[in-house]
CSV table of C-alpha atoms and ligand atoms in Angstrom, one decimal:
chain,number,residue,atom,x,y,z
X,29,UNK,CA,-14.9,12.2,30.7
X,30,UNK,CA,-13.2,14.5,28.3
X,31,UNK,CA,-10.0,15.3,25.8
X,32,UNK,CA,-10.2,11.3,24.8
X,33,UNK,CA,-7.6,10.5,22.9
X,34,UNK,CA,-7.6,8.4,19.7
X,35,UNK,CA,-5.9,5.6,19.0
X,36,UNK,CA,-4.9,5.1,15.1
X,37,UNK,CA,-5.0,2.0,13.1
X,38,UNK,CA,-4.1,1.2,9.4
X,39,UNK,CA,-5.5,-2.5,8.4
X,40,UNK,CA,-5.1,-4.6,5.0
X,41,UNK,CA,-8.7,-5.8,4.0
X,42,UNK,CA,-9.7,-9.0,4.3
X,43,UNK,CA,-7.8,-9.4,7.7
X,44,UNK,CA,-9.4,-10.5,11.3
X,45,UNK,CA,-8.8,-7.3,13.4
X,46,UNK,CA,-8.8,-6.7,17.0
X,47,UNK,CA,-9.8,-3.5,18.4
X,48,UNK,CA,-7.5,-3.6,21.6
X,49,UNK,CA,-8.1,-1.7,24.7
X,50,UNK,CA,-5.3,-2.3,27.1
X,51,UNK,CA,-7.3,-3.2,30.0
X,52,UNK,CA,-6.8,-6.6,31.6
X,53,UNK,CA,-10.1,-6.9,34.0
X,54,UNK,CA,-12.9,-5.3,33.2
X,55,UNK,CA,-15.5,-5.5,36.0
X,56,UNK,CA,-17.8,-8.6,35.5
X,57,UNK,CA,-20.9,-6.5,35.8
X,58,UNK,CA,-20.2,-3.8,33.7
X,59,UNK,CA,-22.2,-2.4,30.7
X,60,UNK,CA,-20.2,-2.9,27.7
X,61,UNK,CA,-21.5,-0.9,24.5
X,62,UNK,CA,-19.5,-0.4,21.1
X,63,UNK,CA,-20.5,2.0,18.5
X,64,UNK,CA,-19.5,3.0,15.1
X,65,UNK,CA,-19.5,5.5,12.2
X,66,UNK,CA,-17.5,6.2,9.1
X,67,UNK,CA,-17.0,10.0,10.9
X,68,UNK,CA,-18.9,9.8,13.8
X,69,UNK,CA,-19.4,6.8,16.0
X,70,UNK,CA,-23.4,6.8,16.3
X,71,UNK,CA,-24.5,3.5,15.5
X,72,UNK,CA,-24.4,1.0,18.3
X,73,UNK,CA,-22.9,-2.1,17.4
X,74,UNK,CA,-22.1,-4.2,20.3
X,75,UNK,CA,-24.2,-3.8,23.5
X,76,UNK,CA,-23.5,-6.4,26.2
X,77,UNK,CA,-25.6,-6.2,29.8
X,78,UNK,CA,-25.7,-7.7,33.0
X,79,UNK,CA,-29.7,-8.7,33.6
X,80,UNK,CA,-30.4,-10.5,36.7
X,81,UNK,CA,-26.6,-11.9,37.1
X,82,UNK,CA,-26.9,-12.9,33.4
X,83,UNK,CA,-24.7,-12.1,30.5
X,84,UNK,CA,-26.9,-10.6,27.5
X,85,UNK,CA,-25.1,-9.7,24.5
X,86,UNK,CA,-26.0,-8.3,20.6
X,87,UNK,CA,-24.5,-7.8,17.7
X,88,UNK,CA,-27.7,-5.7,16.4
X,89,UNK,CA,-26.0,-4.5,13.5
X,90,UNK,CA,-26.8,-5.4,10.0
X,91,UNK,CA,-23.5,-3.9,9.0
X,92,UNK,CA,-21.1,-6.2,10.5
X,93,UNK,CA,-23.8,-9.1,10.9
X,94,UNK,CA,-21.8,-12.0,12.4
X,95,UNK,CA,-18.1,-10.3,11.8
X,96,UNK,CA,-18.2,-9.2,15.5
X,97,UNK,CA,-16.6,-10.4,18.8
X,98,UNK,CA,-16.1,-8.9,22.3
X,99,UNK,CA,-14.0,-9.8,24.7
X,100,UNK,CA,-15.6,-9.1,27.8
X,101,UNK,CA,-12.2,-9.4,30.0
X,102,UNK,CA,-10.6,-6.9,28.1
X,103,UNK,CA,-13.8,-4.9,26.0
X,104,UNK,CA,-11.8,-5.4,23.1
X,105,UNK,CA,-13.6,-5.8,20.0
X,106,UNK,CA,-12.4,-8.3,17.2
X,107,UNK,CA,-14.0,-7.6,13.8
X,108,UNK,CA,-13.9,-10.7,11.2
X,109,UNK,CA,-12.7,-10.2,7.3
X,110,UNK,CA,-12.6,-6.2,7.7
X,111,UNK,CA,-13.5,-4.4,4.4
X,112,UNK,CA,-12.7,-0.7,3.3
X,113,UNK,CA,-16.0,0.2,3.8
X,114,UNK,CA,-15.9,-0.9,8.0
X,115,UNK,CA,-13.1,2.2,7.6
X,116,UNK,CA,-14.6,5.0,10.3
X,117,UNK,CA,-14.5,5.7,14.1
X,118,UNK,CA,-15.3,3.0,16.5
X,119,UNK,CA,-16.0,4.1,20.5
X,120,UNK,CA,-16.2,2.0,23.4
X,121,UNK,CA,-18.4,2.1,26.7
X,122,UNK,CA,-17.7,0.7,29.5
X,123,UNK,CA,-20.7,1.3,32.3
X,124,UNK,CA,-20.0,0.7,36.4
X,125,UNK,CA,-20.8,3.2,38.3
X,126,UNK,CA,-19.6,5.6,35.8
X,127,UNK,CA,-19.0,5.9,32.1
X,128,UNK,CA,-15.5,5.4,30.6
X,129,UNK,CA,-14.6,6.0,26.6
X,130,UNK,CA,-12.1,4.9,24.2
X,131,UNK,CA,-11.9,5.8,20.6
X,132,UNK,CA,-10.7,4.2,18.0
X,133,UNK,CA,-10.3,5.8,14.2
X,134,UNK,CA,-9.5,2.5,11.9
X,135,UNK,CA,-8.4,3.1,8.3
X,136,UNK,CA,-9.1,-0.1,6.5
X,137,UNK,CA,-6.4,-0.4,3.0
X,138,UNK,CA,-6.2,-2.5,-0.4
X,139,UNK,CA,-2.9,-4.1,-0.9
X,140,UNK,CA,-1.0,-1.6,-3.4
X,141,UNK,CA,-1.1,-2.8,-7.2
X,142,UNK,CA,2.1,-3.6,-8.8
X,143,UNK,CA,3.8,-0.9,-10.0
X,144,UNK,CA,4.7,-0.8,-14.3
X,145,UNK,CA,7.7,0.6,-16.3
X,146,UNK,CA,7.6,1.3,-19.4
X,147,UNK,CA,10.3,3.4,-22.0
X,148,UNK,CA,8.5,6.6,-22.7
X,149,UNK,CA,10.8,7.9,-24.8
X,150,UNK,CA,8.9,8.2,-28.2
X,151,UNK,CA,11.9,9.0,-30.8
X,152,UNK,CA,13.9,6.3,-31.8
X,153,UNK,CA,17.1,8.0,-31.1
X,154,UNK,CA,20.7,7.1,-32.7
X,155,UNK,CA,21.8,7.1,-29.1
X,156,UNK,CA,20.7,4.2,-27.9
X,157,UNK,CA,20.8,5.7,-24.1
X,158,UNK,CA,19.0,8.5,-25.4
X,159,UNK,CA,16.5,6.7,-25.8
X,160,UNK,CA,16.0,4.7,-23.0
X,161,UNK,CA,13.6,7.5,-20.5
X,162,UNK,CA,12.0,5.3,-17.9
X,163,UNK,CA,8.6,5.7,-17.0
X,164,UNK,CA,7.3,3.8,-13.7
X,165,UNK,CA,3.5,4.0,-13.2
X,166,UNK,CA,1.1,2.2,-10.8
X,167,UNK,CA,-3.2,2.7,-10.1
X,168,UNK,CA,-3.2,5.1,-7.3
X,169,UNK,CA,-5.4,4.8,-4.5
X,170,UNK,CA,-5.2,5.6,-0.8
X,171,UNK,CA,-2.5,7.2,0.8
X,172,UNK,CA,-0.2,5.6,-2.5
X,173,UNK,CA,3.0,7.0,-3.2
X,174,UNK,CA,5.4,6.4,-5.9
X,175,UNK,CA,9.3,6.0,-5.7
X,176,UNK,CA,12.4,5.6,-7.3
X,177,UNK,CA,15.2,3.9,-5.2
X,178,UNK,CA,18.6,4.0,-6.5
X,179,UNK,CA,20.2,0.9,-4.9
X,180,UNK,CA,19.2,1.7,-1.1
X,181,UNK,CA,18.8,5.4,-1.3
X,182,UNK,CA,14.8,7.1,-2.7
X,183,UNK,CA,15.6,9.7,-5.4
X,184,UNK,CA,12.4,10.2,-6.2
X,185,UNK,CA,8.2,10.2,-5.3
X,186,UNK,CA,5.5,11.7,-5.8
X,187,UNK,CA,1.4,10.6,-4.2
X,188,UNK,CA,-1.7,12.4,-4.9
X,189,UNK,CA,-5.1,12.4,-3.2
X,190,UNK,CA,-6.7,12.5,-6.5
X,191,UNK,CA,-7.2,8.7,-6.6
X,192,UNK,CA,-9.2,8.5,-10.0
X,193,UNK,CA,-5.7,9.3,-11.8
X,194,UNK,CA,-2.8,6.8,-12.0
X,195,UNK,CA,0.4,8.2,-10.6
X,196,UNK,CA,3.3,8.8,-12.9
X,197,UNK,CA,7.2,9.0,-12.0
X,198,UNK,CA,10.0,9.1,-14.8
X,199,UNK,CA,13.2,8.2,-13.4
X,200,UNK,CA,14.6,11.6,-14.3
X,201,UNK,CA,18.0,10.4,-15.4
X,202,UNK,CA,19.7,11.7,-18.3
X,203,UNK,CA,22.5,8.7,-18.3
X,204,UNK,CA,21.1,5.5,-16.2
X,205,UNK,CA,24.4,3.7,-15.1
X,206,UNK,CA,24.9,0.6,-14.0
X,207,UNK,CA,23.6,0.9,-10.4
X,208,UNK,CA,20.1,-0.9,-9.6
X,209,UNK,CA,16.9,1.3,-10.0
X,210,UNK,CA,14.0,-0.2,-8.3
X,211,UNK,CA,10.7,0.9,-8.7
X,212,UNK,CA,8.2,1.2,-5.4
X,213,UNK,CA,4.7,1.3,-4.9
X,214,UNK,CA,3.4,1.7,-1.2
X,215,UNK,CA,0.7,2.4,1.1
X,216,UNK,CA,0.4,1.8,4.6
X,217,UNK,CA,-0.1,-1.9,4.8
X,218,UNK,CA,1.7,-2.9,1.7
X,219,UNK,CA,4.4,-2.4,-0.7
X,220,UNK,CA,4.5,-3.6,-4.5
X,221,UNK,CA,8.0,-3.3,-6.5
X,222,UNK,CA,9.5,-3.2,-9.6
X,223,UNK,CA,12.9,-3.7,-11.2
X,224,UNK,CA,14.4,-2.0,-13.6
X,225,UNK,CA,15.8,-4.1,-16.3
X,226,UNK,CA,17.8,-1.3,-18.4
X,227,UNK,CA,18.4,-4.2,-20.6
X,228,UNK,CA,15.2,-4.9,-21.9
X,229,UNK,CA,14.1,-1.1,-22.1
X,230,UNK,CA,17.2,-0.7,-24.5
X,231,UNK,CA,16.0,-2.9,-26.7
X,232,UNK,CA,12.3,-2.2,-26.3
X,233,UNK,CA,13.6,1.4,-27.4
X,234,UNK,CA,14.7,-0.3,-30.8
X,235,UNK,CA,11.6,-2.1,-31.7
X,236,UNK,CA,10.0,-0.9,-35.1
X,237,UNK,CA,6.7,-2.0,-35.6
X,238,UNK,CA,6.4,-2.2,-39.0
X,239,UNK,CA,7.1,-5.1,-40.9
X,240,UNK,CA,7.8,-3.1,-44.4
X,241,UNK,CA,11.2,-2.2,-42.3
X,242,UNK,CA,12.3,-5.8,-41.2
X,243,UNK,CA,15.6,-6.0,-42.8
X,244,UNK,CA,17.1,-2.3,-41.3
X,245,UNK,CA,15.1,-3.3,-38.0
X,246,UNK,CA,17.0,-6.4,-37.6
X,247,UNK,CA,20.1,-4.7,-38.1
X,248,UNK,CA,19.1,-1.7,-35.5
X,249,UNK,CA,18.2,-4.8,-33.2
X,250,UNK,CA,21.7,-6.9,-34.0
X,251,UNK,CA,23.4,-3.8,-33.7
X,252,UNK,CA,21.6,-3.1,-30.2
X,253,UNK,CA,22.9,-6.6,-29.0
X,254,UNK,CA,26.2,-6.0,-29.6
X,255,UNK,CA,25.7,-2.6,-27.7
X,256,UNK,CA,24.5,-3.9,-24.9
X,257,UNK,CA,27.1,-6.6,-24.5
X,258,UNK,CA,29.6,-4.4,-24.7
X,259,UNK,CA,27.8,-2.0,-22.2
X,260,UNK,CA,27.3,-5.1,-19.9
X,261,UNK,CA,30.7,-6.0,-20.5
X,262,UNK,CA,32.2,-2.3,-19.6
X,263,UNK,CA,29.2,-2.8,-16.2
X,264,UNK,CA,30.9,-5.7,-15.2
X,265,UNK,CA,34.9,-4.2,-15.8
X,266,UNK,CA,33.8,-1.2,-13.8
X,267,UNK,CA,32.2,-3.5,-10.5
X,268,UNK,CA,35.5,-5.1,-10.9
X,269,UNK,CA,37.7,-2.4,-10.3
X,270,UNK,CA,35.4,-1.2,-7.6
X,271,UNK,CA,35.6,-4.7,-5.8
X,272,UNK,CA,39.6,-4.7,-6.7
W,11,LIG,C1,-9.9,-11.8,26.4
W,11,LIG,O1,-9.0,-10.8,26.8
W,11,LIG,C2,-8.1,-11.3,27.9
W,11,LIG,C3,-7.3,-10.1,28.4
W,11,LIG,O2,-6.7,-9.4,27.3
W,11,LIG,C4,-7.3,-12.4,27.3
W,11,LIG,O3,-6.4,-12.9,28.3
W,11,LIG,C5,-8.2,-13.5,26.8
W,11,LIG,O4,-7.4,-14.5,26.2
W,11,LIG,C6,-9.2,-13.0,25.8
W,11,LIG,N1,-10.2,-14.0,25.5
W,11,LIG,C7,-10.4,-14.4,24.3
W,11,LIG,C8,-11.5,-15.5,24.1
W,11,LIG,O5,-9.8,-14.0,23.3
W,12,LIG,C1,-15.1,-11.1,3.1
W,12,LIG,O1,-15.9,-10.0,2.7
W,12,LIG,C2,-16.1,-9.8,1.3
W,12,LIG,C3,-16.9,-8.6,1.1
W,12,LIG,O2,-16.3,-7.5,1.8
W,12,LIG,C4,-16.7,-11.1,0.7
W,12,LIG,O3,-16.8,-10.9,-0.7
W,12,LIG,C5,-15.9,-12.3,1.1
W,12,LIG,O4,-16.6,-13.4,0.6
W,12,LIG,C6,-15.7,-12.4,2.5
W,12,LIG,N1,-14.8,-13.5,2.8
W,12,LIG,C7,-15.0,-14.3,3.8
W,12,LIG,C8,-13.9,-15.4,4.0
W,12,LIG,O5,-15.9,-14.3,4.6
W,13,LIG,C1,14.3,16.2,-13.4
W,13,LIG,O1,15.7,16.6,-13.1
W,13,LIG,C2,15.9,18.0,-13.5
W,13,LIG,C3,17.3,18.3,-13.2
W,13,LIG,O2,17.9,17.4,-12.3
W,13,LIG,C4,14.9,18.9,-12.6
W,13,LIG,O3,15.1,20.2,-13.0
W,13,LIG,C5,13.5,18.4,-12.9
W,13,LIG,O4,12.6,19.2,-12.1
W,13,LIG,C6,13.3,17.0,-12.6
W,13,LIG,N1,12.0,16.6,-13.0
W,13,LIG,C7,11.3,15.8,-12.2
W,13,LIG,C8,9.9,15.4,-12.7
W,13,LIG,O5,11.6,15.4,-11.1
């Protein structure tokens, strides 16, 4: 054999995955072998024989103990509760009177955290939009990325293979309006979101944390209400007129 190709497959953790081959009839007396590796498939992990007209297979590996199943119709290969660390490239054998390959490269993924957003903006500005400066964040890991969606459309992401550091994305907006920011974490197998309640971040941007400033605090808080209902208010007026 030669120029195999690979097949690719991205997996959540914890799943029951089957290592498909395609094929529908597999000769009844041929050698089936599986192997495995996290970058080269040299540990044998499957090897099922024909002795004397009898069916003899093992699972000799200490690895995947009793996680593993083959199909001997097919040679595919079904792996129970699949971690990150079963992540590598699996090979098939199949022995008649010659030897045929397949190979397999399985990426195994933890579901994406939820991402976080948080006001960065660290003066307490007169303007109250000035001082609302969204921050999305979320714990990076795998082939993560980051992005801003305003309504339906991305304006924004970043990823980096750097997994150690958590990944950062301000919303970059000088004047958030009243469309719908959402926040999106995402890897291959999952997706994790977060909405943007301008709202709340308003009125997060007003808190004072010391209690020796109660009184003007209140105010800057009563004052932020009324803000904000008349912002809502002037939201709502504007949908309005683009509905009328
Ligand atoms: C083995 O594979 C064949 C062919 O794909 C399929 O029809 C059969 O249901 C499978 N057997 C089991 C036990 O999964
Ligand atoms: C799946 O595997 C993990 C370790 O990777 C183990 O902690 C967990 O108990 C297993 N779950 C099941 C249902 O076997
Ligand atoms: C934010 O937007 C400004 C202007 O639109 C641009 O120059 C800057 O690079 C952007 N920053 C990020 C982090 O995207």
């Amino acid at each position: 054999y030669s120029g195999e190709e690979v097949v690719r497959l991205q997996e959540l953790e914890g799943n029951t995955v089957t290592i498909h081959t395609g094929l529908t009839g597999v000769q009844s007396d041929a050698h089936i072998l599986w192997f495995y590796g996290p970058e080269n498939a040299d540990i044998k992990i499957v090897i099922s024989l024909i002795i004397r007209g009898e069916i003899i297979t093992d699972y000799d590996s200490e690895r995947f103990r009793d996680r593993l199943q083959l199909n001997r119709t097919s040679g595919s290969l079904t792996i129970r509760n699949i971690s990150r660390e079963d992540s590598g490239v699996y090979k098939l054998h199949i022995i008649t009177g010659s030897i045929s390959v397949w190979s397999f490269s399985v990426d195994v993924y933890t579901p994406v955290s939820k991402p976080v957003i948080r006001n960065q903006a660290e003066k307490r500005s007169v303007s109250l939009r000035e001082s609302c400066s969204p921050l999305c964040s979320v714990e990076n890991g795998k082939d993560v990325s980051l992005s801003w969606y305003e309504e339906k459309e991305r304006i924004s992401s970043i990823s980096s293979s750097d997994s150690s550091e958590r990944l950062y994305l301000p919303l970059n907006k000088t004047n958030p309006d009243c469309s719908t920011y959402t926040c999106v974490a995402a890897n291959p197998v999952s997706t994790q979101t977060a909405q943007l309640d301008i709202t709340e971040l308003y009125l997060k941007a007003v808190e004072v944390p010391e209690s020796a400033v109660l009184i003007p605090a209140g105010l800057i808080v009563a004052l932020s209400v009324l803000f904000l209902l008349y912002w809502t208010k002037t939201c709502k007026q504007q949908g309005k007129k683009y509905i009328l």
